[in-house]
């Protein structure tokens, strides 16, 4: 299943809201995860089941969607949130597939 | 606290071999399916392989099928990736990650990741 993320880069000012999109080539139900990756670090699970925050993830991160259209929203961006975000489907595998990523940068 | 620690990366010539290891702690290792995921320099994430908790089932991306072999030693809490016939496009940071267990069912949501080990294929 091809996963397409948009935009590739998102410029946002601290304190503003960021909205990231992920589209699946076919329905994946709610079997969708979001990961955050900072430079030089491993990815970290943020959201699974399309909308459930992982342990320790701040409430400003929220996920929504089902089927083929998904959104990750970061409300009130903080400095530590500037990173690359990936979506991943785990409905139909192998292979597990990731989106190409969205880089959230400081405006 | 779950910890995954990869090792074994390095510089290898095209056509060569390398074995990566991933030492796990903080989980009952044999209960968890595991995956390898790689990231080429400046690129996104690419799933490479997966193995069930018992080691009885293995899965591969088409790009590595026939060249890479995933295995595990549960008493040693260690995951392996044997990489043969390496090519320049295998150059990447290789991460191991554990699957979730949802109501006892292995689910390929990647809960925890190691810090990665760099493999460089070059002459």
GROMACS .gro file of C-alpha atoms in nm:
model
  230
    1UNK     CA    1   0.000   0.000   0.000
    2UNK     CA    2   0.147   0.334  -0.107
    3UNK     CA    3   0.140   0.601   0.163
    4UNK     CA    4   0.158   0.964   0.050
    5UNK     CA    5   0.229   1.248   0.291
    6UNK     CA    6   0.174   1.617   0.228
    7UNK     CA    7   0.317   1.867   0.233
    8UNK     CA    8   0.680   1.761   0.214
    9UNK     CA    9   0.779   2.064   0.420
   10UNK     CA   10   0.563   2.274   0.650
   11UNK     CA   11   0.684   2.609   0.783
   12UNK     CA   12   0.514   2.702   1.108
   13UNK     CA   13   0.576   2.964   1.375
   14UNK     CA   14   0.613   2.851   1.738
   15UNK     CA   15   0.277   2.848   1.911
   16UNK     CA   16   0.083   2.794   1.590
   17UNK     CA   17  -0.097   2.480   1.472
   18UNK     CA   18   0.049   2.234   1.224
   19UNK     CA   19  -0.169   2.003   1.016
   20UNK     CA   20  -0.003   1.711   0.841
   21UNK     CA   21  -0.178   1.480   0.596
   22UNK     CA   22  -0.130   1.116   0.507
   23UNK     CA   23  -0.317   0.935   0.232
   24UNK     CA   24  -0.325   0.559   0.180
   25UNK     CA   25  -0.354   0.403  -0.164
   26UNK     CA   26  -0.632   0.180  -0.034
   27UNK     CA   27  -0.822   0.157   0.290
   28UNK     CA   28  -0.615   0.070   0.596
   29UNK     CA   29  -0.902   0.107   0.840
   30UNK     CA   30  -0.759   0.264   1.155
   31UNK     CA   31  -0.431   0.074   1.134
   32UNK     CA   32  -0.220   0.384   1.098
   33UNK     CA   33   0.069   0.508   1.312
   34UNK     CA   34   0.257   0.836   1.324
   35UNK     CA   35   0.623   0.868   1.420
   36UNK     CA   36   0.840   1.166   1.499
   37UNK     CA   37   1.207   1.175   1.407
   38UNK     CA   38   1.452   1.442   1.516
   39UNK     CA   39   1.793   1.484   1.349
   40UNK     CA   40   2.036   1.210   1.449
   41UNK     CA   41   1.771   1.023   1.647
   42UNK     CA   42   1.560   0.715   1.596
   43UNK     CA   43   1.191   0.752   1.517
   44UNK     CA   44   0.953   0.764   1.812
   45UNK     CA   45   0.595   0.639   1.812
   46UNK     CA   46   0.347   0.922   1.859
   47UNK     CA   47   0.007   0.791   1.756
   48UNK     CA   48  -0.136   0.449   1.679
   49UNK     CA   49  -0.478   0.328   1.579
   50UNK     CA   50  -0.499   0.658   1.386
   51UNK     CA   51  -0.588   0.857   1.699
   52UNK     CA   52  -0.444   0.703   2.019
   53UNK     CA   53  -0.147   0.881   2.168
   54UNK     CA   54   0.142   0.662   2.280
   55UNK     CA   55   0.251   0.669   2.641
   56UNK     CA   56   0.404   1.000   2.739
   57UNK     CA   57   0.304   1.188   2.424
   58UNK     CA   58   0.170   1.538   2.500
   59UNK     CA   59  -0.196   1.615   2.438
   60UNK     CA   60  -0.104   1.879   2.179
   61UNK     CA   61  -0.048   1.587   1.940
   62UNK     CA   62  -0.371   1.449   1.797
   63UNK     CA   63  -0.452   1.212   1.514
   64UNK     CA   64  -0.769   1.163   1.316
   65UNK     CA   65  -0.904   0.987   1.011
   66UNK     CA   66  -0.979   0.638   0.889
   67UNK     CA   67  -0.981   0.447   0.563
   68UNK     CA   68  -0.753   0.638   0.330
   69UNK     CA   69  -0.729   0.990   0.475
   70UNK     CA   70  -0.546   1.073   0.797
   71UNK     CA   71  -0.433   1.387   0.975
   72UNK     CA   72  -0.180   1.461   1.246
   73UNK     CA   73  -0.239   1.792   1.422
   74UNK     CA   74   0.012   1.957   1.650
   75UNK     CA   75  -0.152   2.237   1.847
   76UNK     CA   76   0.067   2.511   1.987
   77UNK     CA   77   0.397   2.405   1.833
   78UNK     CA   78   0.690   2.403   2.071
   79UNK     CA   79   1.056   2.419   1.980
   80UNK     CA   80   1.104   2.049   2.043
   81UNK     CA   81   0.831   1.963   1.789
   82UNK     CA   82   1.029   2.074   1.486
   83UNK     CA   83   1.115   1.741   1.330
   84UNK     CA   84   1.019   1.502   1.051
   85UNK     CA   85   0.692   1.310   1.086
   86UNK     CA   86   0.615   0.978   0.917
   87UNK     CA   87   0.293   0.785   0.883
   88UNK     CA   88   0.293   0.405   0.856
   89UNK     CA   89   0.017   0.160   0.773
   90UNK     CA   90   0.002  -0.176   0.943
   91UNK     CA   91  -0.322  -0.304   0.801
   92UNK     CA   92  -0.200  -0.495   0.497
   93UNK     CA   93   0.149  -0.640   0.515
   94UNK     CA   94   0.407  -0.741   0.419
   95UNK     CA   95   0.538  -0.500   0.334
   96UNK     CA   96   0.489  -0.246   0.608
   97UNK     CA   97   0.489   0.090   0.433
   98UNK     CA   98   0.576   0.441   0.540
   99UNK     CA   99   0.493   0.776   0.391
  100UNK     CA  100   0.774   0.989   0.259
  101UNK     CA  101   0.765   1.218   0.562
  102UNK     CA  102   0.674   1.578   0.638
  103UNK     CA  103   0.940   1.809   0.774
  104UNK     CA  104   0.802   2.067   1.016
  105UNK     CA  105   1.038   2.362   1.022
  106UNK     CA  106   1.046   2.693   1.200
  107UNK     CA  107   0.894   2.979   1.003
  108UNK     CA  108   1.230   0.050   3.030
  109UNK     CA  109   1.262  -0.104   2.687
  110UNK     CA  110   1.607  -0.076   2.535
  111UNK     CA  111   1.715  -0.193   2.191
  112UNK     CA  112   2.082  -0.167   2.102
  113UNK     CA  113   2.202  -0.233   1.748
  114UNK     CA  114   2.561  -0.318   1.657
  115UNK     CA  115   2.761  -0.463   1.372
  116UNK     CA  116   2.745  -0.183   1.119
  117UNK     CA  117   3.045  -0.060   0.928
  118UNK     CA  118   3.207  -0.017   0.588
  119UNK     CA  119   3.185  -0.311   0.350
  120UNK     CA  120   3.267  -0.353  -0.018
  121UNK     CA  121   2.998  -0.423  -0.276
  122UNK     CA  122   2.923  -0.794  -0.279
  123UNK     CA  123   3.034  -0.834   0.080
  124UNK     CA  124   2.851  -0.949   0.390
  125UNK     CA  125   2.770  -0.809   0.732
  126UNK     CA  126   2.571  -0.930   1.032
  127UNK     CA  127   2.381  -0.685   1.244
  128UNK     CA  128   2.272  -0.755   1.600
  129UNK     CA  129   2.004  -0.598   1.816
  130UNK     CA  130   2.022  -0.665   2.191
  131UNK     CA  131   1.693  -0.620   2.372
  132UNK     CA  132   1.621  -0.553   2.737
  133UNK     CA  133   1.317  -0.445   2.937
  134UNK     CA  134   1.079  -0.678   2.752
  135UNK     CA  135   1.006  -1.048   2.749
  136UNK     CA  136   1.184  -1.076   2.418
  137UNK     CA  137   1.032  -1.403   2.300
  138UNK     CA  138   0.682  -1.254   2.323
  139UNK     CA  139   0.751  -0.987   2.065
  140UNK     CA  140   0.779  -0.992   1.690
  141UNK     CA  141   1.056  -0.765   1.568
  142UNK     CA  142   1.135  -0.566   1.256
  143UNK     CA  143   1.435  -0.414   1.086
  144UNK     CA  144   1.382  -0.074   0.923
  145UNK     CA  145   1.646   0.121   0.733
  146UNK     CA  146   1.700   0.481   0.636
  147UNK     CA  147   1.932   0.581   0.354
  148UNK     CA  148   2.121   0.910   0.408
  149UNK     CA  149   1.879   1.199   0.383
  150UNK     CA  150   1.589   0.971   0.290
  151UNK     CA  151   1.278   0.828   0.451
  152UNK     CA  152   1.209   0.505   0.635
  153UNK     CA  153   1.202   0.169   0.455
  154UNK     CA  154   1.083  -0.153   0.617
  155UNK     CA  155   1.334  -0.434   0.559
  156UNK     CA  156   1.229  -0.746   0.746
  157UNK     CA  157   1.025  -0.893   1.028
  158UNK     CA  158   1.030  -1.206   1.241
  159UNK     CA  159   0.775  -1.360   1.473
  160UNK     CA  160   0.838  -1.401   1.844
  161UNK     CA  161   0.921  -1.769   1.805
  162UNK     CA  162   1.132  -1.707   1.497
  163UNK     CA  163   0.917  -1.946   1.298
  164UNK     CA  164   0.788  -1.683   1.055
  165UNK     CA  165   0.996  -1.435   0.864
  166UNK     CA  166   0.912  -1.161   0.613
  167UNK     CA  167   1.120  -0.951   0.376
  168UNK     CA  168   1.096  -0.650   0.153
  169UNK     CA  169   1.135  -0.737  -0.214
  170UNK     CA  170   1.451  -0.524  -0.226
  171UNK     CA  171   1.636  -0.758   0.012
  172UNK     CA  172   1.465  -1.093  -0.044
  173UNK     CA  173   1.718  -1.367  -0.115
  174UNK     CA  174   2.007  -1.157   0.014
  175UNK     CA  175   1.915  -1.081   0.377
  176UNK     CA  176   1.819  -1.327   0.651
  177UNK     CA  177   1.655  -1.231   0.978
  178UNK     CA  178   1.687  -1.454   1.283
  179UNK     CA  179   1.670  -1.436   1.660
  180UNK     CA  180   1.817  -1.603   1.966
  181UNK     CA  181   1.551  -1.572   2.234
  182UNK     CA  182   1.761  -1.700   2.527
  183UNK     CA  183   2.013  -1.428   2.438
  184UNK     CA  184   1.744  -1.164   2.380
  185UNK     CA  185   1.908  -1.082   2.048
  186UNK     CA  186   1.782  -1.018   1.696
  187UNK     CA  187   2.007  -1.056   1.391
  188UNK     CA  188   2.015  -0.948   1.030
  189UNK     CA  189   2.256  -1.134   0.804
  190UNK     CA  190   2.319  -0.924   0.495
  191UNK     CA  191   2.485  -1.083   0.193
  192UNK     CA  192   2.558  -0.961  -0.161
  193UNK     CA  193   2.552  -0.606  -0.038
  194UNK     CA  194   2.501  -0.323  -0.288
  195UNK     CA  195   2.560   0.048  -0.273
  196UNK     CA  196   2.188   0.111  -0.235
  197UNK     CA  197   2.189  -0.090   0.090
  198UNK     CA  198   2.383   0.197   0.249
  199UNK     CA  199   2.167   0.317   0.537
  200UNK     CA  200   2.117   0.338   0.909
  201UNK     CA  201   1.953   0.014   1.017
  202UNK     CA  202   1.710   0.022   1.309
  203UNK     CA  203   1.552  -0.263   1.498
  204UNK     CA  204   1.208  -0.210   1.648
  205UNK     CA  205   0.962  -0.422   1.840
  206UNK     CA  206   0.603  -0.486   1.742
  207UNK     CA  207   0.314  -0.419   1.971
  208UNK     CA  208   0.119  -0.692   2.147
  209UNK     CA  209  -0.247  -0.592   2.137
  210UNK     CA  210  -0.461  -0.820   2.349
  211UNK     CA  211  -0.202  -1.089   2.291
  212UNK     CA  212  -0.195  -1.041   1.913
  213UNK     CA  213   0.132  -0.932   1.747
  214UNK     CA  214   0.064  -0.607   1.565
  215UNK     CA  215   0.322  -0.441   1.338
  216UNK     CA  216   0.306  -0.105   1.510
  217UNK     CA  217   0.666  -0.021   1.596
  218UNK     CA  218   0.660   0.073   1.962
  219UNK     CA  219   1.027   0.110   2.048
  220UNK     CA  220   1.331   0.164   1.828
  221UNK     CA  221   1.702   0.125   1.878
  222UNK     CA  222   1.943   0.407   1.802
  223UNK     CA  223   2.048   0.248   1.473
  224UNK     CA  224   2.372   0.124   1.321
  225UNK     CA  225   2.521   0.263   1.000
  226UNK     CA  226   2.603   0.032   0.712
  227UNK     CA  227   2.809   0.180   0.430
  228UNK     CA  228   2.859  -0.021   0.111
  229UNK     CA  229   3.140   0.127  -0.093
  230UNK     CA  230   3.462   0.032  -0.264
   0.00000   0.00000   0.00000
